[in-house]
Coordinates of C-alpha atoms in Angstrom, one line a residue:
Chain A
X1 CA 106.6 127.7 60.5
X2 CA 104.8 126.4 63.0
X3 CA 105.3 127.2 67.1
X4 CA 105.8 124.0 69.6
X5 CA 105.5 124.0 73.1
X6 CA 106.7 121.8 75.9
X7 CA 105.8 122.1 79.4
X8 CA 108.2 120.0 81.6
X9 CA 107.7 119.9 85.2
X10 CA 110.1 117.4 87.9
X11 CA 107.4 114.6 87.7
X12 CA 106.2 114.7 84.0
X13 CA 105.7 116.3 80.2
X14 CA 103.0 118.2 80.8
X15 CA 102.3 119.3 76.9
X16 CA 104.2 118.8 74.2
X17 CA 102.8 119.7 70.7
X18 CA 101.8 122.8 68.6
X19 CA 100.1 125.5 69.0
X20 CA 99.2 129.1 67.7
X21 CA 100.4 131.3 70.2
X22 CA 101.2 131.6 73.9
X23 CA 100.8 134.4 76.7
X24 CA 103.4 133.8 79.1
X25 CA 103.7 135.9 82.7
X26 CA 107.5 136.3 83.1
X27 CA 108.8 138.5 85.8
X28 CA 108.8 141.4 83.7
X29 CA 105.1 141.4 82.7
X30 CA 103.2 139.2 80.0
X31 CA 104.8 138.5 76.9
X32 CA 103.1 137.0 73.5
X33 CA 105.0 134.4 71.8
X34 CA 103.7 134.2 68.1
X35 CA 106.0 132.0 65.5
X36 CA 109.0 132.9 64.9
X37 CA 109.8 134.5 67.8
X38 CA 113.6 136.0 68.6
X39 CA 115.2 133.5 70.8
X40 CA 115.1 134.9 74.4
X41 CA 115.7 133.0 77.6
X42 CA 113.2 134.0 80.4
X43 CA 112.0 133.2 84.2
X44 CA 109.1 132.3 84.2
X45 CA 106.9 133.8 87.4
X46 CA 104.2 132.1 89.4
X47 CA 101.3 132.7 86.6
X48 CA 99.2 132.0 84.3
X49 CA 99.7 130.7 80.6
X50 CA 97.5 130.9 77.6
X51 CA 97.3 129.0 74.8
X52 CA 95.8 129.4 71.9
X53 CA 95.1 126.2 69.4
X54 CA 93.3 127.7 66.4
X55 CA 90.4 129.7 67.6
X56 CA 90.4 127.9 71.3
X57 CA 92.6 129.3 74.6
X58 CA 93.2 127.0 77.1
X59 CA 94.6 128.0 80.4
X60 CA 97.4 126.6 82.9
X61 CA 98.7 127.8 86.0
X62 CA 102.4 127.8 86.1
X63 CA 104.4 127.8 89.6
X64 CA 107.5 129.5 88.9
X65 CA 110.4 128.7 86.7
X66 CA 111.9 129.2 83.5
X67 CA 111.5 129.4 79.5
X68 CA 113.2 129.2 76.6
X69 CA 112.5 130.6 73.2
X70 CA 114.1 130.2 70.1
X71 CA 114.1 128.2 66.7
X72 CA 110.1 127.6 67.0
X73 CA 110.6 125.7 70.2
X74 CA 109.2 127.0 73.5
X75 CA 110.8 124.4 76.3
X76 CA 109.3 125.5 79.5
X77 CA 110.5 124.6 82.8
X78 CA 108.5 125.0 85.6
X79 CA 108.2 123.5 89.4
X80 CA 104.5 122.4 88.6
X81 CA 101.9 123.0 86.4
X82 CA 98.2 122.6 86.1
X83 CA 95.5 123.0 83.5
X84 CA 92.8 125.2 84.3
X85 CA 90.6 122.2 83.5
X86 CA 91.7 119.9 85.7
X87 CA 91.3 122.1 88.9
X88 CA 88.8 121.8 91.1
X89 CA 87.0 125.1 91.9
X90 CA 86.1 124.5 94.9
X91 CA 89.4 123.1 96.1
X92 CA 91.3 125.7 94.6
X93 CA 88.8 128.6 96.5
X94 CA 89.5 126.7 99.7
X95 CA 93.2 126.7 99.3
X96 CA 93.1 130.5 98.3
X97 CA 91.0 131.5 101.9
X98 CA 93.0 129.3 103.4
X99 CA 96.4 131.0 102.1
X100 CA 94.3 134.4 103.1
X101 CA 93.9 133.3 106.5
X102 CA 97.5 132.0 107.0
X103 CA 98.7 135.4 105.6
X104 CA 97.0 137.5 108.1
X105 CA 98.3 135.6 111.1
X106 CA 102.0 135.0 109.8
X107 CA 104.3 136.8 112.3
X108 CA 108.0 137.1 111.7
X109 CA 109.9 137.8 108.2
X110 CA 110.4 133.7 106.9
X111 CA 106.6 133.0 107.6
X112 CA 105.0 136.6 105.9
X113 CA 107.5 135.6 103.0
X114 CA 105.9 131.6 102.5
X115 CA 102.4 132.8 103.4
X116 CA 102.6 135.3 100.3
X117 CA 104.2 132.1 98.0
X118 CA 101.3 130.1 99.3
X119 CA 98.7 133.0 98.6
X120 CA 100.3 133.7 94.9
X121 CA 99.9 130.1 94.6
X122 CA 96.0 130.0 95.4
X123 CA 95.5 133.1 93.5
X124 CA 96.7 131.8 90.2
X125 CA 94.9 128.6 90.2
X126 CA 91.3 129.9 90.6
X127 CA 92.3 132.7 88.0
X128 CA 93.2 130.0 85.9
X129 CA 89.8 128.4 86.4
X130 CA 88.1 131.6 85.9
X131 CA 89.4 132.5 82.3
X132 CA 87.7 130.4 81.3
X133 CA 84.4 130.5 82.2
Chain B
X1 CA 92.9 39.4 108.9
X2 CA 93.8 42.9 109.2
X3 CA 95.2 42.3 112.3
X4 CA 98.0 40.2 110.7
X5 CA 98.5 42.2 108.0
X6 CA 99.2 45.0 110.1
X7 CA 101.9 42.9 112.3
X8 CA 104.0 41.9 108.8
X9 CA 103.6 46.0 107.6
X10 CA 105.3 47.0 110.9
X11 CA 107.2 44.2 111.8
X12 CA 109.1 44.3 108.0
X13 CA 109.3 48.2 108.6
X14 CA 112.4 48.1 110.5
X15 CA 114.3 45.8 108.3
X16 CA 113.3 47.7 105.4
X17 CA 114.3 51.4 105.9
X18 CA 115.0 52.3 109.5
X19 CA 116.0 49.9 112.1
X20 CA 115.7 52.6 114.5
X21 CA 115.2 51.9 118.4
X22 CA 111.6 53.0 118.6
X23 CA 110.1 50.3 117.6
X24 CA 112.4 48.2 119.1
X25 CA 111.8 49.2 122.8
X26 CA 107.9 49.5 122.0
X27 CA 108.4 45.7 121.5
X28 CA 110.3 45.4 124.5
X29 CA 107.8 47.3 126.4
X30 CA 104.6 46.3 124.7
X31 CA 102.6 47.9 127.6
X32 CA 103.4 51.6 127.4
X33 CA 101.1 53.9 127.2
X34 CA 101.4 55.5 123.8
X35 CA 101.9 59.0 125.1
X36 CA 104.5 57.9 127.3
X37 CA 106.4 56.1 124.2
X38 CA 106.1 59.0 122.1
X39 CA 107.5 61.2 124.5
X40 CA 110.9 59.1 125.0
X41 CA 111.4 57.9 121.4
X42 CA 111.0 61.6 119.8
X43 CA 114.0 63.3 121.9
X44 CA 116.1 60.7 121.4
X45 CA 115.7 60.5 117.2
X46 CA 115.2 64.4 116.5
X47 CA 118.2 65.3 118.8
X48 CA 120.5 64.4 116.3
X49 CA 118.7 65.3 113.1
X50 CA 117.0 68.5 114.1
X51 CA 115.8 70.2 117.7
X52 CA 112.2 70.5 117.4
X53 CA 110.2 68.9 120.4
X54 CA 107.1 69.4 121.0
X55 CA 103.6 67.6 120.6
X56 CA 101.5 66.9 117.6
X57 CA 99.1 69.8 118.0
X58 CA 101.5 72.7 118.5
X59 CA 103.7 71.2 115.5
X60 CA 100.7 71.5 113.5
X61 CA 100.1 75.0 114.7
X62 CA 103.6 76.1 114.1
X63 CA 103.7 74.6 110.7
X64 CA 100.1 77.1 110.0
X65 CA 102.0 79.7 111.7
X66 CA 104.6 79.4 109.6
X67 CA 102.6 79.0 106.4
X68 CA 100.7 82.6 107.2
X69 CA 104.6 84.1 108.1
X70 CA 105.5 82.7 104.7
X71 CA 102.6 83.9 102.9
X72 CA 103.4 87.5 103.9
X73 CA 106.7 87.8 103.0
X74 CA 106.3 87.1 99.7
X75 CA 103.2 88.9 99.1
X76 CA 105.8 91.9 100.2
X77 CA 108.5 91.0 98.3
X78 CA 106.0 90.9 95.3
X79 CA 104.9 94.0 96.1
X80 CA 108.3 95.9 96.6
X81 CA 109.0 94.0 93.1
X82 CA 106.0 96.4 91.7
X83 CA 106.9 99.3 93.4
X84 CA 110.5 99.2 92.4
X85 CA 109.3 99.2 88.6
X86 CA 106.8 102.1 89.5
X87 CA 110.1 104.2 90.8
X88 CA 111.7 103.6 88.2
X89 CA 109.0 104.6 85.6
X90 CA 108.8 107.8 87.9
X91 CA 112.6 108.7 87.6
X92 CA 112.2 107.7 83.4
X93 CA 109.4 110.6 83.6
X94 CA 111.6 113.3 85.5
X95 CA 113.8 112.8 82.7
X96 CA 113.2 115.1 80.2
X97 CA 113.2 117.7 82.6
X98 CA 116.5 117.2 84.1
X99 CA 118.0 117.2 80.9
X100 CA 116.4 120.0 79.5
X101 CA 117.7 121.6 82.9
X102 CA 121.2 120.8 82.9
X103 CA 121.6 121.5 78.8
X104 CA 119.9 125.4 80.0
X105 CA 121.8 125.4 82.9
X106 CA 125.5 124.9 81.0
X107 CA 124.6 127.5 78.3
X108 CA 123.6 129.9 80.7
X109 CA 126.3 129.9 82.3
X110 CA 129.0 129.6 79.6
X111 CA 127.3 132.7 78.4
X112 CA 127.2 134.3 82.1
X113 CA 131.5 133.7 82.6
X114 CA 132.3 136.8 81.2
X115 CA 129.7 138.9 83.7
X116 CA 130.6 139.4 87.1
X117 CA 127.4 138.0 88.8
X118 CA 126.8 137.0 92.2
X119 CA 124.4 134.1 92.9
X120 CA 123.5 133.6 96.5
X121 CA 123.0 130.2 96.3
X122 CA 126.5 129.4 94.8
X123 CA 128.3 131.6 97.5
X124 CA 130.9 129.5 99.3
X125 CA 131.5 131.0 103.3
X126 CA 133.5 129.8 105.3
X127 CA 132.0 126.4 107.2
X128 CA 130.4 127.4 110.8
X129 CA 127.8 125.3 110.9
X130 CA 126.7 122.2 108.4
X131 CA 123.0 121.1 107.8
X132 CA 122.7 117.5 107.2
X133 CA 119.8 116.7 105.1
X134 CA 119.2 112.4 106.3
X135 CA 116.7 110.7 104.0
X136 CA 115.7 107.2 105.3
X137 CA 112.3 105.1 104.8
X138 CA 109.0 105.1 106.1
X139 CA 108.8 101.5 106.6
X140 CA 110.9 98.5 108.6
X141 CA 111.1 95.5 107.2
X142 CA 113.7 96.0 105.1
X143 CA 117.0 94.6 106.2
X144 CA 119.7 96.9 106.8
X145 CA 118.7 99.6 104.8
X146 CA 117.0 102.3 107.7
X147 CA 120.5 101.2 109.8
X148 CA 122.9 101.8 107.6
X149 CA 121.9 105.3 106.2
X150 CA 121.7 106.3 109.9
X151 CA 125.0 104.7 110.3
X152 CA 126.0 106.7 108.1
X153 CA 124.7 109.5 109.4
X154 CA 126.0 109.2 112.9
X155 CA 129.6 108.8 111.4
X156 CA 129.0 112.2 109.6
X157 CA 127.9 114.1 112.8
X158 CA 131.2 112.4 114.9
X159 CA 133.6 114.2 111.7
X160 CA 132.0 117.4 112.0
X161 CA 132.2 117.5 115.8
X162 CA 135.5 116.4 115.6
X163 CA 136.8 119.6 113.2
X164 CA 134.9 121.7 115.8
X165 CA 132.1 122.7 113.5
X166 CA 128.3 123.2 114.3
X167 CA 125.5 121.0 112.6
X168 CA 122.2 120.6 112.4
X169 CA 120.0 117.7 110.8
X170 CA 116.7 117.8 108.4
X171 CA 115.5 114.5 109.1
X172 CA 113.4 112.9 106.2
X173 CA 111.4 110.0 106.4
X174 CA 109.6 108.6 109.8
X175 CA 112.3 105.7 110.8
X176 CA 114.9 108.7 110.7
X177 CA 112.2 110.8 112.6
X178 CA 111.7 108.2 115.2
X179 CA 115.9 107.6 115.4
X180 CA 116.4 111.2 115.8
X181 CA 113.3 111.9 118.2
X182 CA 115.0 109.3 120.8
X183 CA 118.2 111.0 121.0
X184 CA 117.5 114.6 121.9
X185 CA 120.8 115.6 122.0
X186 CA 121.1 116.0 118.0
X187 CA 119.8 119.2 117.4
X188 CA 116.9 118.6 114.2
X189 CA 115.9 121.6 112.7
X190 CA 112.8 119.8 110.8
X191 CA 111.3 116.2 110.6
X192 CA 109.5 116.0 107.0
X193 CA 107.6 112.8 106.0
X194 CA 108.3 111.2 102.5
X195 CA 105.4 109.8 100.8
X196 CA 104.8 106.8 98.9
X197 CA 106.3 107.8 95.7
X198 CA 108.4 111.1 96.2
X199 CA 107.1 114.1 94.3
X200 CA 108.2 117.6 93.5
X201 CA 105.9 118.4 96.2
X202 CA 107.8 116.8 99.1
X203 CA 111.3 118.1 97.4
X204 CA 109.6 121.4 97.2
X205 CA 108.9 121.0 101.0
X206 CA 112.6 119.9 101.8
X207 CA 114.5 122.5 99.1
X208 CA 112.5 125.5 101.2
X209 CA 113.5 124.6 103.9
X210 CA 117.3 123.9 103.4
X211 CA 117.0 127.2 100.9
X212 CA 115.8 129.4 103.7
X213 CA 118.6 127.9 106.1
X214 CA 121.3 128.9 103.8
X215 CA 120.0 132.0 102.2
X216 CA 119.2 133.5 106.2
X217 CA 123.2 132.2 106.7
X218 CA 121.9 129.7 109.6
X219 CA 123.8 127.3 107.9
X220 CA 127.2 127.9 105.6
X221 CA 126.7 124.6 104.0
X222 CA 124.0 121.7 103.2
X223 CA 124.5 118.1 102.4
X224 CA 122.3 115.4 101.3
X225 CA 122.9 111.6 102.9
X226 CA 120.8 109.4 101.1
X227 CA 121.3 105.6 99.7
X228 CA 122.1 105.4 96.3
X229 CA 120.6 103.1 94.3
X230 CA 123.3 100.5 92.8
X231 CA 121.6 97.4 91.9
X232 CA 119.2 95.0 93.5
X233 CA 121.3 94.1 96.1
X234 CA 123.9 96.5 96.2
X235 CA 123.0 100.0 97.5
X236 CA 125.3 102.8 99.0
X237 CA 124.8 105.4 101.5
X238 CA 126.5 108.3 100.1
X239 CA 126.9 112.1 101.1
X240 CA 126.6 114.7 98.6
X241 CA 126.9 118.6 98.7
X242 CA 123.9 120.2 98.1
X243 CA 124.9 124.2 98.5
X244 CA 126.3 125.9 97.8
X245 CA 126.1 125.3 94.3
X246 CA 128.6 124.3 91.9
X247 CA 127.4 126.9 88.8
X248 CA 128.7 124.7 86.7
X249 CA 126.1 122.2 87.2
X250 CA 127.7 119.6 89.2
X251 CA 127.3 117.3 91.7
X252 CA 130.3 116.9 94.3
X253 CA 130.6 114.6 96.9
X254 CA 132.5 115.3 100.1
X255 CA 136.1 114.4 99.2
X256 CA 135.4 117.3 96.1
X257 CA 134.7 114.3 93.3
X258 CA 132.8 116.2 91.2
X259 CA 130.8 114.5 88.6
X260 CA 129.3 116.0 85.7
X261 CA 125.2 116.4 86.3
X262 CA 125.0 116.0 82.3
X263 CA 126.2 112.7 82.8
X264 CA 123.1 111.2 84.3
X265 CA 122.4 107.4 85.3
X266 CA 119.5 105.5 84.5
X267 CA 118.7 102.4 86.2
X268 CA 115.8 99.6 84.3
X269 CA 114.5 96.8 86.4
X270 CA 114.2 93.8 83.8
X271 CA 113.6 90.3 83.6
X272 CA 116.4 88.0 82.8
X273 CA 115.4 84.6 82.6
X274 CA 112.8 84.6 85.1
X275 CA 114.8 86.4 87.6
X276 CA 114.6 90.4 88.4
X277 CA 117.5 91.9 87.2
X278 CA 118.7 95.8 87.1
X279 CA 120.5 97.1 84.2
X280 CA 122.2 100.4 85.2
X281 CA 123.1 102.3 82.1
X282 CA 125.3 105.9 82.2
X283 CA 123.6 108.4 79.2
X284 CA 125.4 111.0 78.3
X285 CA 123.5 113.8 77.7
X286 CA 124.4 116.1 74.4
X287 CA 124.7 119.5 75.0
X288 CA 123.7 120.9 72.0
X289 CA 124.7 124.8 71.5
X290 CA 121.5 126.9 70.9
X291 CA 121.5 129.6 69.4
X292 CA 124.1 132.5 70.3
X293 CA 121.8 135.7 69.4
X294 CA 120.5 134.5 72.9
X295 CA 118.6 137.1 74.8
X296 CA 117.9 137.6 78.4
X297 CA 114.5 139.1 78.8
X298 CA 115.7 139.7 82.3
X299 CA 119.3 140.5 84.1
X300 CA 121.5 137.3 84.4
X301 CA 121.0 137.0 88.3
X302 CA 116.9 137.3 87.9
X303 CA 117.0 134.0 85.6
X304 CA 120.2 132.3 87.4
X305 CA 117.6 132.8 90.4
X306 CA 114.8 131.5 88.9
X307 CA 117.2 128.3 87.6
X308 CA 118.9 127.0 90.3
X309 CA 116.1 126.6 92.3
X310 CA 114.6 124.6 89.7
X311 CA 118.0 122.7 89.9
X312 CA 118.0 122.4 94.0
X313 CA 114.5 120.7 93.4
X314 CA 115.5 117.9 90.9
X315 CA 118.5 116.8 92.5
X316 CA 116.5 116.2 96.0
X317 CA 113.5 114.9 94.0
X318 CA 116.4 112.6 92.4
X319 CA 117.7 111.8 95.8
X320 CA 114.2 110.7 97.0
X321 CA 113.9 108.9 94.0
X322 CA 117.1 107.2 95.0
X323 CA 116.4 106.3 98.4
X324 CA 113.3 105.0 97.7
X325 CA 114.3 102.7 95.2
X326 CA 117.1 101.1 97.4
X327 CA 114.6 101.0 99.9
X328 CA 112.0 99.0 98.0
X329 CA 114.7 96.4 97.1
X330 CA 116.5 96.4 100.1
X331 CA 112.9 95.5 101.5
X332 CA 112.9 92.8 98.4
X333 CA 115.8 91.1 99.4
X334 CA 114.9 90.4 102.5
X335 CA 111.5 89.4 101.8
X336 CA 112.9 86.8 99.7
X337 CA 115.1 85.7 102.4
X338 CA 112.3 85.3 104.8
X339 CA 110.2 83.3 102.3
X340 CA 113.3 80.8 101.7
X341 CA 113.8 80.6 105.6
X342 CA 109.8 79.7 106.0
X343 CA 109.9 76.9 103.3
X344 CA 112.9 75.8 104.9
X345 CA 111.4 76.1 108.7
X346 CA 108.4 74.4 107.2
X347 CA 109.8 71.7 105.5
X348 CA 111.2 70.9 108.4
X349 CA 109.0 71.3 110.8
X350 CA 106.5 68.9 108.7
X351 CA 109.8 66.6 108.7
X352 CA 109.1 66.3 112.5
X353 CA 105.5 66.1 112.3
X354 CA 105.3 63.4 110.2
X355 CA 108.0 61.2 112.1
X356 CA 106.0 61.8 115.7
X357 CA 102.7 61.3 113.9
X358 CA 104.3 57.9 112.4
X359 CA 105.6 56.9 115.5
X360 CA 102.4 57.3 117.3
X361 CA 101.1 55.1 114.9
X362 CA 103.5 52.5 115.7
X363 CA 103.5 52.7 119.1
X364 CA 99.6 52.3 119.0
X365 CA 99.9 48.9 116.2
X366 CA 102.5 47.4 118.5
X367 CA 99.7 47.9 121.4
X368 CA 96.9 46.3 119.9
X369 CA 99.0 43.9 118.5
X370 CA 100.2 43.3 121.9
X371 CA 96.8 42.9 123.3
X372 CA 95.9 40.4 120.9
X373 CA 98.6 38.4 121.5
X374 CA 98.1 38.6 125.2
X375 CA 94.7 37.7 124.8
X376 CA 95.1 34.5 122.3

């Protein structure tokens, strides 16, 4: 009965053990993953996702992919992820007025569409950094 | 005392080992100035054995020259050594998430036959134009390995012209960048840099680009030309389809070989009896069957969409992985050629130092011996 979670990105295992309960951002909204779950098959969106391990709720920021649930295993898939505790603030505010910048000067359809990516981006890490503070 | 001594040590010299003609016509002409002497005798010896000619000094700085040269070469061949086990532990790690991948990707879309979806990225058009994704090194020094993926390359772009159709190249890598720089008439729609070790980063960087080429239809096609990784001294430049797609999850090259992207390769760099060795082993992934009470939180296309880009990314993260590994023992293979060239080049440039520094020697006993005799 209890709820493991792997977070697998291109380069590495990210985490891989148990935990309580986790709040996912798919593209359709939040969802809460408690034990037991019905097996579902989601995308995952450029977010953030909390853990909870006992009584303590970590945070990671999650750059797009996908998720599967079922059977007590949560495998997620995901183009890169971070935890909130390994960010640097000030990096990841620099990166976000940076992405700000670039969005108000991109001209043309291609460069608005990757200046938003780029801003989503930003935006999630320093949320990720803020949740927990 | 010593005087005599020195007469019977060069005087039983000849008899002994080498009754060559040096010493000889130093006898015959006992009044030669040494440097004169050494200048005649050394042509005549070393043009048989080997053609080095030149004085003590230079020899000397040639054989330090040579020593430094040597030095390098295999400090890089030890380092490429290194490096080679570093890719490798980096293509162990992307493991689990290619796996997981593909298993995900082949349920999805045994569950997805029945639907009638329609995935952009697996959409085959007819072929206008081609985009040929070219990954090559960062570095020289590595044999053949920049010149035969460009080879490659070139022979590509001549086949496509010839059937009439369009192309346009993403060159990765700076030796590809520089190649492709110097002939303006290939047209490069973006040079990208690889790093040291390829991450998802700089496949991130290359599948938005080739993703926004085929999803604006710029491009009807998109193939990958990187060197695969055989075995220490054995890799291949090889072309590979990138999109659109195969839905099923499979790799095809360009004569339409499809293989299976469950079955998944796996080289290990070992020792065997002292020597690097690769061991190249084909694991078959399982495919277990989960659970049929699936659900999609989403529609079909949303998660096929949020998979296959996934997928896009770890086959050119694969590719990098690849390239870089044939480059980092291409570049040990030649190291270790250069290193067994300078010991040779050494050996034998030591060979000749030794002979002209003996020979000055003799020719400066015979002299004083010469001398004395004159004088008693």
């Amino acid at each position: 009965m209890t709820l493991n979670l792997c977070v697998l990105t291109p380069n590495r295992i990210v985490w891989d053990s148990e935990v309580k309960e986790i709040i996912l951002s798919t593209n359709s909204g939040q969802i809460g993953v408690l034990p037991n779950h019905a097996p579902i098959a989601t995308a995952v969106d450029i977010g953030i996702l909390r853990i909870r391990l006992n009584d303590q709720w970590l945070t990671m920021a999650l750059m797009g992919g996908f998720a599967r649930i079922g059977n007590n295993e949560i495998t997620i898939l995901v183009n890169d992820a971070e935890k909130g505790s390994d960010i640097d603030p000030q990096e990841a505010q620099r990166t976000l007025e940076i992405a700000e910048a670039n969005l108000s000067r991109a001209e043309g359809k291609r460069q608005t569409i990757e200046a938003n990516l780029a801003l989503r981006r930003a935006r999630t890490r320093v949320e990720a950094i803020n949740v927990i503070s | 005392m010593s005087c005599s001594n020195l007469t019977m040590w060069v005087s039983s010299k000849p008899s002994l080992s080498d009754p060559s003609s040096i010493s000889f016509r130093s006898l015959l002409n006992p009044f030669r100035l040494p440097s004169h002497s050494s200048a005649t005798s050394i042509p005549s010896r070393s043009s048989s054995t080997n053609p080095i000619q030149c004085g003590l000094r230079e020899l000397r700085e040639r054989i330090d020259s040579v020593k430094n040269t040597q030095k390098i070469t295999e400090a890089m061949k030890l380092v490429a050594a290194a490096k080679v086990r570093r890719a490798q532990e980096a293509v162990v790690n992307g493991r689990p998430f290619s796996e997981t991948l593909v298993e995900v990707l082949y349920n999805i879309n045994e569950q997805l036959q029945t639907e009638d979806i329609d995935v952009p990225l697996t959409k085959v058009r007819t072929v206008k134009k081609v985009a040929l994704v070219v990954v090559t090194g960062d570095r020289g020094l590595c044999g053949g390995f920049n010149n035969a993926i460009i080879k490659k390359a070139e022979s590509r772009i001549a086949e496509l012209k010839d059937l009439g159709l369009d192309y346009t190249v993403i060159s990765v890598g700076k030796k590809g960048n520089s190649y492709f720089l110097r002939r303006p008439y290939i047209p490069v729609d973006r040079f990208l840099e690889g790093g040291s070790l390829p991450t998802a980063k700089e496949a991130q960087a290359i599948a938005d680009d080739v993703f926004s080429l085929f999803i604006s239809e710029e491009v009807d096609k998109v193939e990958l030309l990187y060197t695969k990784f055989v075995s220490l001294v054995k890799s291949d430049p090889v072309i590979h389809t990138l999109l659109p797609l195969s839905p099923k999850g499979e790799i095809c090259d360009i004569n339409g070989n499809c293989v299976d992207a469950a079955e998944d390769e796996l080289f290990r760099l070992t020792t065997k009896e002292g020597k690097l060795t690769v061991e190249r082993d084909v694991v078959r992934t399982p495919t277990p069957e989960f659970s049929p009470i699936l659900q999609f939180e989403q529609d079909p296309v949303q998660i096929l969409d949020a998979l296959l880009p996934l997928y896009l990314n770890s086959q050119i993260l694969r590719a990098l992985q690849e390239s870089l590994a044939s480059e980092l023992a291409a570049r040990m293979s030649a190291m270790s050629n250069a290193t067994d060239n300078a010991v040779e080049l050494k050996r034998n440039l030591s060979i000749a130092y030794n002979r002209e520094r003996q020979a000055k020697i003799t020719g400066e006993i015979l002299e004083i011996v010469a001398g004395a005799e004159a004088l008693a």
